[in-house]
Structures are given as structure tokens and as C-alpha cells.
Coordinates of C-alpha atoms and ligand atoms in Angstrom, one line a residue:
X48 CA 0.0 0.0 0.0
X49 CA 1.6 3.3 -1.1
X50 CA -1.2 5.6 0.1
X51 CA -3.8 5.1 2.7
X52 CA -7.2 6.2 1.2
X53 CA -9.4 7.4 4.1
X54 CA -13.1 8.3 4.4
X55 CA -14.3 10.6 7.2
X56 CA -17.7 10.1 8.8
X57 CA -19.2 13.3 10.4
X58 CA -18.5 16.8 9.4
X59 CA -19.8 18.7 12.5
X60 CA -17.5 20.5 14.9
X61 CA -14.5 18.0 15.0
X62 CA -14.8 16.4 11.6
X63 CA -13.5 19.5 9.7
X64 CA -10.3 19.3 11.8
X65 CA -9.7 15.7 10.7
X66 CA -10.5 16.5 7.1
X67 CA -8.1 19.5 7.0
X68 CA -5.3 17.5 8.5
X69 CA -5.8 14.3 6.5
X70 CA -5.8 16.3 3.3
X71 CA -2.2 17.4 4.1
X72 CA -0.9 14.3 5.7
X73 CA 1.9 12.6 3.7
X74 CA 1.0 9.0 2.7
X75 CA -2.7 9.7 3.2
X76 CA -5.4 10.5 0.6
X77 CA -8.6 12.0 1.7
X78 CA -11.0 10.0 -0.5
X79 CA -14.5 10.6 0.8
X80 CA -16.6 12.4 3.4
X81 CA -20.0 11.4 4.6
X82 CA -22.5 13.2 6.8
X83 CA -26.3 12.8 7.2
X84 CA -26.6 16.5 6.5
X85 CA -26.2 17.4 2.8
X86 CA -25.6 21.1 3.6
X87 CA -22.4 20.1 5.4
X88 CA -21.3 18.1 2.4
X89 CA -21.7 21.2 0.2
X90 CA -19.1 22.9 2.3
X91 CA -16.7 19.9 1.9
X92 CA -17.3 20.0 -1.9
X93 CA -16.4 23.7 -2.0
X94 CA -13.2 23.2 -0.1
X95 CA -12.1 19.9 -1.5
X96 CA -13.7 19.4 -5.0
X97 CA -11.9 16.2 -5.7
X98 CA -13.2 14.4 -2.6
X99 CA -16.2 12.1 -3.0
X100 CA -19.2 13.2 -0.8
X101 CA -22.2 11.1 0.2
X102 CA -25.0 11.0 2.8
X103 CA -24.8 7.1 2.8
X104 CA -22.2 5.6 5.1
X105 CA -22.7 2.3 3.3
X106 CA -21.1 3.8 0.2
X107 CA -17.8 4.1 2.1
X108 CA -18.1 0.5 3.4
X109 CA -18.8 -0.8 -0.1
X110 CA -15.9 1.1 -1.7
X111 CA -13.0 -1.3 -2.1
X112 CA -10.7 1.7 -2.7
X113 CA -11.1 3.0 0.8
X114 CA -8.6 1.5 3.3
X115 CA -9.5 3.3 6.5
X116 CA -12.5 5.1 8.0
X117 CA -12.4 7.9 10.6
X118 CA -15.5 8.4 12.7
X119 CA -16.3 11.8 14.1
X120 CA -20.0 11.5 15.0
X121 CA -21.8 11.6 18.4
X122 CA -20.5 9.0 20.9
X123 CA -23.7 6.9 20.9
X124 CA -23.1 6.1 17.2
X125 CA -19.4 5.1 17.6
X126 CA -20.0 1.4 18.3
X127 CA -22.4 0.7 15.4
X128 CA -20.5 2.7 12.8
X129 CA -17.1 1.4 14.1
X130 CA -18.1 -2.3 14.1
X131 CA -19.5 -2.0 10.6
X132 CA -16.2 -0.4 9.4
X133 CA -14.1 -3.2 10.9
X134 CA -16.5 -5.9 9.5
X135 CA -16.0 -4.3 6.0
X136 CA -12.2 -4.7 6.5
X137 CA -11.4 -1.1 7.0
X138 CA -8.8 0.3 9.5
X139 CA -10.5 2.5 12.0
X140 CA -9.8 5.9 13.5
X141 CA -12.4 6.5 16.2
X142 CA -13.1 9.7 18.1
X143 CA -12.9 9.8 21.9
X144 CA -14.5 8.5 24.0
X145 CA -14.3 5.3 22.0
X146 CA -17.8 4.0 23.0
X147 CA -20.6 4.5 25.5
X148 CA -19.8 1.3 27.4
X149 CA -16.7 -0.8 28.1
X150 CA -18.5 -3.9 26.8
X151 CA -18.8 -2.2 23.4
X152 CA -15.2 -1.1 23.5
X153 CA -14.1 -4.6 24.3
X154 CA -16.0 -5.9 21.3
X155 CA -14.3 -3.4 19.0
X156 CA -10.9 -4.3 20.3
X157 CA -11.6 -8.0 19.7
X158 CA -12.9 -7.4 16.2
X159 CA -9.9 -5.3 15.2
X160 CA -7.5 -7.8 16.6
X161 CA -9.3 -10.8 15.0
X162 CA -9.1 -9.1 11.6
X163 CA -5.6 -7.6 12.1
X164 CA -6.8 -4.1 11.5
X165 CA -5.4 -0.9 13.1
X166 CA -7.7 0.7 15.6
X167 CA -6.7 4.1 16.8
X168 CA -8.7 6.1 19.3
X169 CA -8.3 9.9 18.9
X170 CA -7.0 10.9 22.3
X171 CA -5.5 14.0 20.6
X172 CA -3.6 15.3 23.7
X173 CA -1.2 12.3 23.6
X174 CA 0.1 13.7 20.3
X175 CA 0.8 17.2 21.5
X176 CA 4.3 18.5 22.0
X177 CA 3.6 19.3 25.6
X178 CA 2.3 15.8 26.7
X179 CA 5.0 14.0 24.8
X180 CA 7.7 16.2 26.4
X181 CA 6.2 15.6 29.9
X182 CA 6.2 11.8 29.1
X183 CA 9.9 12.0 28.1
X184 CA 10.8 13.8 31.4
X185 CA 8.9 11.2 33.5
X186 CA 10.3 8.3 31.6
X187 CA 13.9 9.6 32.0
X188 CA 13.3 9.6 35.8
X189 CA 13.9 13.4 36.1
X190 CA 10.8 13.9 38.2
X191 CA 11.8 11.2 40.7
X192 CA 8.9 9.3 42.0
X193 CA 5.6 10.7 40.6
X194 CA 3.4 11.7 43.6
X195 CA 0.3 13.4 42.2
X196 CA -1.5 14.9 39.2
X197 CA -3.8 17.8 39.6
X198 CA -5.8 19.1 36.7
X199 CA -8.3 22.0 36.2
X200 CA -10.2 22.0 32.9
X201 CA -13.0 24.5 33.2
X202 CA -14.7 27.1 31.0
X203 CA -18.1 28.4 30.0
X204 CA -18.3 25.3 27.8
X205 CA -20.6 24.0 25.1
X206 CA -23.3 22.1 27.1
X207 CA -23.6 18.6 25.6
X208 CA -26.9 16.9 25.4
X209 CA -25.8 13.3 25.2
X210 CA -22.7 13.1 27.5
X211 CA -21.6 14.5 30.8
X212 CA -18.6 16.8 31.5
X213 CA -16.7 13.6 32.5
X214 CA -17.0 12.1 29.0
X215 CA -16.4 15.5 27.4
X216 CA -13.5 16.9 29.4
X217 CA -12.1 14.5 32.1
X218 CA -11.7 12.0 29.3
X219 CA -8.6 14.0 28.2
X220 CA -7.0 13.6 31.7
X221 CA -7.8 9.9 31.8
X222 CA -5.9 9.4 28.6
X223 CA -3.0 11.6 29.6
X224 CA -2.7 9.8 32.9
X225 CA -2.7 6.4 31.2
X226 CA 0.0 7.6 28.8
X227 CA 2.2 9.2 31.5
X228 CA 1.9 6.7 34.3
X229 CA 1.5 3.5 32.3
X230 CA -0.9 2.4 35.0
X231 CA -4.6 1.9 35.4
X232 CA -6.2 3.5 38.5
X233 CA -7.5 1.0 41.0
X234 CA -10.3 3.2 42.4
X235 CA -12.2 6.3 41.7
X236 CA -14.3 8.7 43.8
X237 CA -16.3 11.4 42.0
X238 CA -18.8 14.0 42.8
X239 CA -20.8 16.1 40.3
X240 CA -24.0 17.8 39.5
X241 CA -26.3 18.9 36.7
X242 CA -27.5 22.4 37.5
X243 CA -30.2 22.2 34.8
X244 CA -32.8 19.5 35.1
X245 CA -32.8 16.8 32.4
X246 CA -29.2 17.6 31.2
X247 CA -26.1 15.6 31.9
X248 CA -23.7 16.6 34.8
X249 CA -21.9 19.9 33.9
X250 CA -19.5 20.0 36.8
X251 CA -17.4 17.2 38.5
X252 CA -14.6 16.7 40.9
X253 CA -12.8 13.3 40.4
X254 CA -10.1 11.6 42.5
X255 CA -8.3 8.6 41.1
X256 CA -6.2 6.3 43.3
X257 CA -3.3 4.2 41.9
X258 CA -1.7 1.1 43.4
X259 CA 1.7 2.7 43.0
X260 CA 0.7 5.5 45.4
X261 CA 0.0 8.2 42.8
X262 CA -3.1 10.3 43.5
X263 CA -4.9 12.3 40.8
X264 CA -7.5 15.0 41.1
X265 CA -9.5 16.6 38.3
X266 CA -11.8 19.6 38.4
X267 CA -13.9 19.7 35.2
X268 CA -16.7 22.2 34.4
X269 CA -18.7 23.8 31.6
X270 CA -19.9 26.5 34.1
X271 CA -17.0 28.7 34.8
X272 CA -16.5 32.3 33.9
X273 CA -12.9 31.9 32.8
X274 CA -11.2 29.2 30.7
X275 CA -8.5 27.3 32.6
X276 CA -6.5 24.3 31.3
X277 CA -3.8 23.7 33.8
X278 CA -2.1 20.6 35.1
X279 CA 0.3 20.2 38.0
X280 CA 2.4 17.1 38.3
X281 CA 4.4 16.6 41.5
X282 CA 7.4 14.4 41.8
X283 CA 9.8 13.6 44.6
X284 CA 12.7 15.4 42.7
X285 CA 10.9 18.0 40.5
X286 CA 7.5 19.3 39.7
X287 CA 5.9 20.3 36.4
X288 CA 3.2 22.9 35.5
X289 CA 1.5 22.6 32.1
X290 CA -0.7 25.5 31.1
X291 CA -2.3 24.6 27.7
X292 CA -3.5 28.2 27.2
X293 CA 0.1 29.6 27.3
X294 CA 1.1 30.5 23.7
X295 CA 4.7 29.5 24.5
X296 CA 6.4 27.9 27.5
X297 CA 3.4 25.7 28.2
X298 CA 5.5 23.3 30.2
X299 CA 7.7 24.5 33.1
X300 CA 9.8 22.3 35.3
X301 CA 10.6 23.4 38.8
X302 CA 13.5 22.0 40.8
X303 CA 11.5 22.2 44.0
X304 CA 10.6 19.7 46.6
X305 CA 10.8 18.5 50.2
X306 CA 12.6 15.7 52.0
X307 CA 11.8 14.1 55.3
X308 CA 14.5 12.7 57.5
X309 CA 14.7 8.9 57.8
X310 CA 16.3 9.1 61.2
X311 CA 13.9 7.3 63.6
X312 CA 15.1 9.5 66.5
X313 CA 13.9 12.6 64.7
X314 CA 10.8 11.3 63.0
X315 CA 8.4 12.7 65.6
X316 CA 9.8 16.2 65.0
X317 CA 8.7 16.2 61.3
X318 CA 12.2 17.2 60.2
X319 CA 11.6 18.5 56.7
X320 CA 14.1 20.0 54.3
X321 CA 12.9 22.4 51.5
X322 CA 14.6 22.6 48.1
X323 CA 14.0 25.5 45.8
X324 CA 16.1 25.5 42.7
X325 CA 15.8 26.6 39.1
X326 CA 12.8 26.6 36.8
X327 CA 13.1 25.9 33.1
X328 CA 10.8 25.6 30.1
X329 CA 11.7 22.9 27.6
X330 CA 11.3 23.5 23.8
X331 CA 8.2 21.8 22.5
X332 CA 7.3 20.5 19.0
X333 CA 4.9 23.0 17.4
X334 CA 3.5 20.5 15.0
X335 CA -0.3 20.2 15.1
X336 CA -1.2 17.1 17.2
X337 CA -3.7 15.8 14.5
X338 CA -1.0 16.0 11.9
X339 CA 1.4 14.0 14.1
X340 CA -1.4 11.5 14.8
X341 CA -2.4 11.3 11.1
X342 CA 1.2 10.4 10.2
X343 CA 1.3 7.9 13.1
X344 CA -1.9 6.2 11.8
X345 CA -0.4 5.8 8.3
X346 CA 2.8 4.3 9.8
X347 CA 0.7 1.9 11.9
X348 CA -1.3 0.7 8.9
X349 CA 1.7 0.4 6.6
X350 CA 3.9 -1.4 9.1
X351 CA 1.3 -3.3 11.1
X352 CA 2.0 -1.5 14.3
X353 CA -0.3 -0.8 17.3
X354 CA -1.0 2.9 17.7
X355 CA 0.1 4.7 20.9
X356 CA -3.6 5.3 21.5
X357 CA -4.9 1.9 20.5
X358 CA -8.2 0.3 21.2
X359 CA -6.9 -1.0 24.5
X360 CA -6.0 2.5 25.8
X361 CA -9.4 3.6 24.5
X362 CA -11.0 0.8 26.5
X363 CA -9.2 1.6 29.7
X364 CA -10.4 5.2 29.4
X365 CA -14.0 4.1 29.0
X366 CA -13.6 1.8 32.1
X367 CA -12.5 4.9 34.1
X368 CA -15.4 7.0 32.7
X369 CA -17.8 4.2 33.8
X370 CA -16.3 4.0 37.3
X371 CA -16.3 7.8 37.7
X372 CA -19.8 8.1 36.5
X373 CA -21.0 5.3 38.9
X374 CA -19.2 7.0 41.7
X375 CA -20.7 10.4 40.9
X376 CA -24.2 9.0 40.8
X377 CA -23.5 7.4 44.2
X378 CA -22.4 10.8 45.6
X379 CA -18.7 10.1 45.7
X380 CA -18.7 6.5 46.9
X381 CA -15.5 4.7 46.1
X382 CA -15.8 2.6 42.9
X383 CA -13.2 0.0 42.0
X384 CA -12.2 0.2 38.4
X385 CA -13.0 -2.8 36.3
X386 CA -9.8 -4.3 35.0
X387 CA -9.3 -6.0 31.7
X388 CA -7.7 -9.5 32.2
X389 CA -5.6 -8.8 29.1
X390 CA -4.1 -5.6 30.4
X391 CA -0.5 -6.6 31.2
X392 CA 0.4 -3.2 32.5
X393 CA -1.4 -3.4 35.9
X394 CA 1.2 -5.3 37.9
X395 CA 2.9 -2.2 39.4
X396 CA 4.3 -3.0 42.8
X397 CA 3.0 -0.6 45.4
X398 CA 5.8 1.9 46.3
X399 CA 4.2 2.6 49.7
X400 CA 1.2 1.9 51.7
X401 CA -1.3 4.7 52.3
X402 CA -1.0 5.5 56.0
X403 CA -3.4 8.5 55.8
X404 CA -1.0 10.8 57.6
X405 CA -1.1 8.7 60.8
X406 CA 2.7 8.6 60.7
X407 CA 3.0 11.8 62.7
X408 CA 0.2 11.1 65.2
X409 CA 0.0 14.9 65.5
X410 CA -3.6 15.7 64.7
X411 CA -4.0 19.4 63.9
Ligands
NAD22 N1 -10.3 14.6 19.9 C1 -10.9 15.7 20.4 O1 -10.2 16.5 21.1 C2 -12.3 16.0 20.2 C3 -12.8 17.3 20.2 C4 -14.1 17.5 20.0 C5 -15.0 16.4 19.7 N2 -14.5 15.2 19.6 C6 -15.3 14.0 19.3 O2 -15.8 14.0 18.0 C7 -17.0 13.4 17.9 C8 -18.0 14.4 17.2 O3 -18.2 15.5 18.0 P1 -18.7 16.9 17.4 O4 -18.6 17.9 18.5 O5 -18.0 17.1 16.1 O6 -20.2 16.6 17.1 P2 -21.2 17.3 16.1 O7 -22.6 17.0 16.6 O8 -20.8 18.8 16.0 O9 -21.0 16.7 14.7 C9 -21.4 15.3 14.4 C10 -21.7 15.2 12.9 O10 -21.9 13.9 12.6 C11 -23.0 13.8 11.7 N3 -23.6 12.4 11.9 C12 -24.3 11.9 13.0 N4 -24.6 10.6 12.7 C13 -24.1 10.3 11.5 C14 -24.1 9.1 10.7 N5 -24.7 8.0 11.2 N6 -23.5 9.1 9.5 C15 -22.9 10.3 9.1 N7 -22.9 11.4 9.8 C16 -23.4 11.4 11.0 C17 -23.9 14.9 12.2 O11 -24.8 15.3 11.1 C18 -22.9 16.0 12.5 O12 -22.6 16.8 11.4 C19 -17.5 13.1 19.3 O13 -17.1 11.7 19.6 C20 -16.6 14.0 20.2 O14 -16.3 13.4 21.5 C21 -13.2 14.9 19.8

């Protein structure tokens, strides 16, 4: 295969970003676009006259010249459209979140593996220069032991009718955490609310617990007066801030931290040493994430590789969404995350036991 011929399904808000990037991705040919709304297809025809447009998805499935299908339609259609694409022998690019339920996600993963087709879930953040750089820093051990992840993702957002703010916004953090930590959370506690009757939850606070000792907290909302996209990652050696709204210097690394004495004679005195060193901002790749991701998709198809955001990552994210949603509907009760028996990444040895601060026995 010299060129991957791709058809895009859905030309609403996100679909045009896929179409624009796929049209420019080396090794990819934007062959067709389908949407139920003929008016949207008129816009495609104007911008890309050579691209085939149709309101019938079946036309793409029946076209033997189409190698891959990208689905950018509402979440409740992902499973049906995605399964049909795989059954027609097409490689699949599926928007996040992959499906509404983890059972559906598992079926898509199995179908793609059975047919040896590439299944990429579009968790776009994983392909940004910022997240990739943070991944390099953590992997190199520069942060020391990762201790916590704290994210604020709020704005006066577009209220979705079909999914909650967890599926819309926290989904990005679930994917970033999976990529950075290489670990599935063991338990989740989430609280949230819908301020408008009959609509999905528009605000949520989520805590994720990991066996290794990492704790993550996410604050997501469509009802905030200002837009904030900021993440703090604390390590035993260094700490990172990531402000996605910064035009440059999105990522900053601080040589700051504390150390506690190991001397049992002094342990009751809470001997703590503070370290405040330099701050630096690493250079980040400025290439658009969807372009990086498009090239990666082509490479995976041509060389039979698994994408960095493959169906298994997509499935783990859906498992976390399910657990967080169940917890939220139980007013924050702890929910243990369902684990996929095939996930070989879960055997991280605990670095420490939670002792809930009882170590000091000095209640304040
Ligand atoms: N990766 C990201 O960062 C990112 C960002 C935004 C949205 N998304 C995802 O993209 C997907 C689409 O979101 P959106 O905001 O563009 O939605 P949207 O409602 O704006 O657009 C969906 C489009 O799909 C069309 N459509 C629906 N069913 C169809 C079908 N059966 N066949 C053909 N066309 C169909 C609709 O007519 C509409 O034009 C969602 O899964 C969303 O989560 C991802």
C-alpha cells in the first residue's frame, strides 16, 4: 500500500479538523466524506472538489478503494459505525471516547485484533508536543517518583446533550494519565452535579487512586466564567506545570521539593528540608497534534504496528469513565475500576502503603 485512502464520517465540529489535517498528511489520501446533513457536504465539496461526498455511510463501506475510516460522529453512534467499518475490512480511527460502554469497547478491540486491522482512538492530547515532552521527562526519571497529578479543565463550555462533562473533558486527563503513568487507576471517587434538570452533569470533581501511590484530582466544568486548562504534576525530585493556554512555554519544570528525615530518632519532629532551585521551560514541538497523529496512523497501517492510543487504551479510558460516572451517581462512593484481564500493565508494585497521615500522630 503506497497511500492510505481514508473516508471521514461526520462533518460537524470536530470532523473538519480531521479533514483539513488528513488532506495534508503525507501517505494519506482524503478519499471521501459522509454526513447525514447534505448542507455540510456542500461545504466539503467547495473546499475539496476532488473528494467524494455522500450521505450514505454504506457507500464508504462498499468502496474497495477505501482502506480506512475515521468516525467523528456523536458517541452513541461510535459502536455501530465502528463495528461496521471493521467488518468491512477497514482500518479504524475512532473519536474519543471510544464507545458509551466498556463492553462495546471490548467488542471493537476484539474485532480489530481478529481481523488484524489498526484501531486508533483519537485521544489527541497524547500527540501534543507538551504531553510528549512531559512523558519523556517522567520516563527519564527526572521527576523522581511521581506523587500526584492535579488538573483544572474549566470554562463556559458548550453544554452537551448526550454526554456528561466527565466524558467530554475529564476523558482527556484519563488518557493523559494512562499515557504518562502507564498504570490503570485502582479506584475512583467522583462528585458532580447537573445544574439544569434533564441535562447531563456539567461539573465534576474526580479523584483517582493508583496502586503505586500516585493520586490524581481533576476539576472539570462547563460552568466557569474563565477558561483554565492547567495541570500540576508533583514528583519527589521535580514538579511540572502545564498550562495549555500559554502560547509559548506551556510546560515548566521546577526544581523544588521537600525531603523528610529517615532518622527514627527525629521522625516525631517532622524534620523537613525544602529545596528551591531553578525553573526551566523545555522547547516543545509546534506541529499540530492531529498532523502527528495522522502520520502515526499511516505508519501503523503500513507497518502493522499498534497505535500509541490503540483500542486497549481507549477501552481503559472508557472503564475509568464508567467507574467515575457510577461514583458520581452514588455521591462520591469509592468505585473500584473494572480491569481488563488482558491488560498486562497493571502489575505495578506498590511503592508505599497509604497511611493516611497517621505517621506523625500529631492531629491538627
Ligand atoms: N479529539 C478531540 O479532542 C475531540 C474534540 C471534539 C470532539 N471530539 C469527538 O468528536 C465526535 C463528534 O463531536 P462533534 O462535536 O464534532 O459533534 P457534532 O454534533 O458537532 O458533529 C457530528 C456530525 O456527525 C453527523 N452524523 C451523525 N450521525 C451520523 C451518521 N450516522 N453518519 C454520518 N454522519 C453522521 C452529524 O450530522 C454531524 O454533522 C465526538 O465523539 C466527540 O467526542 C473529539
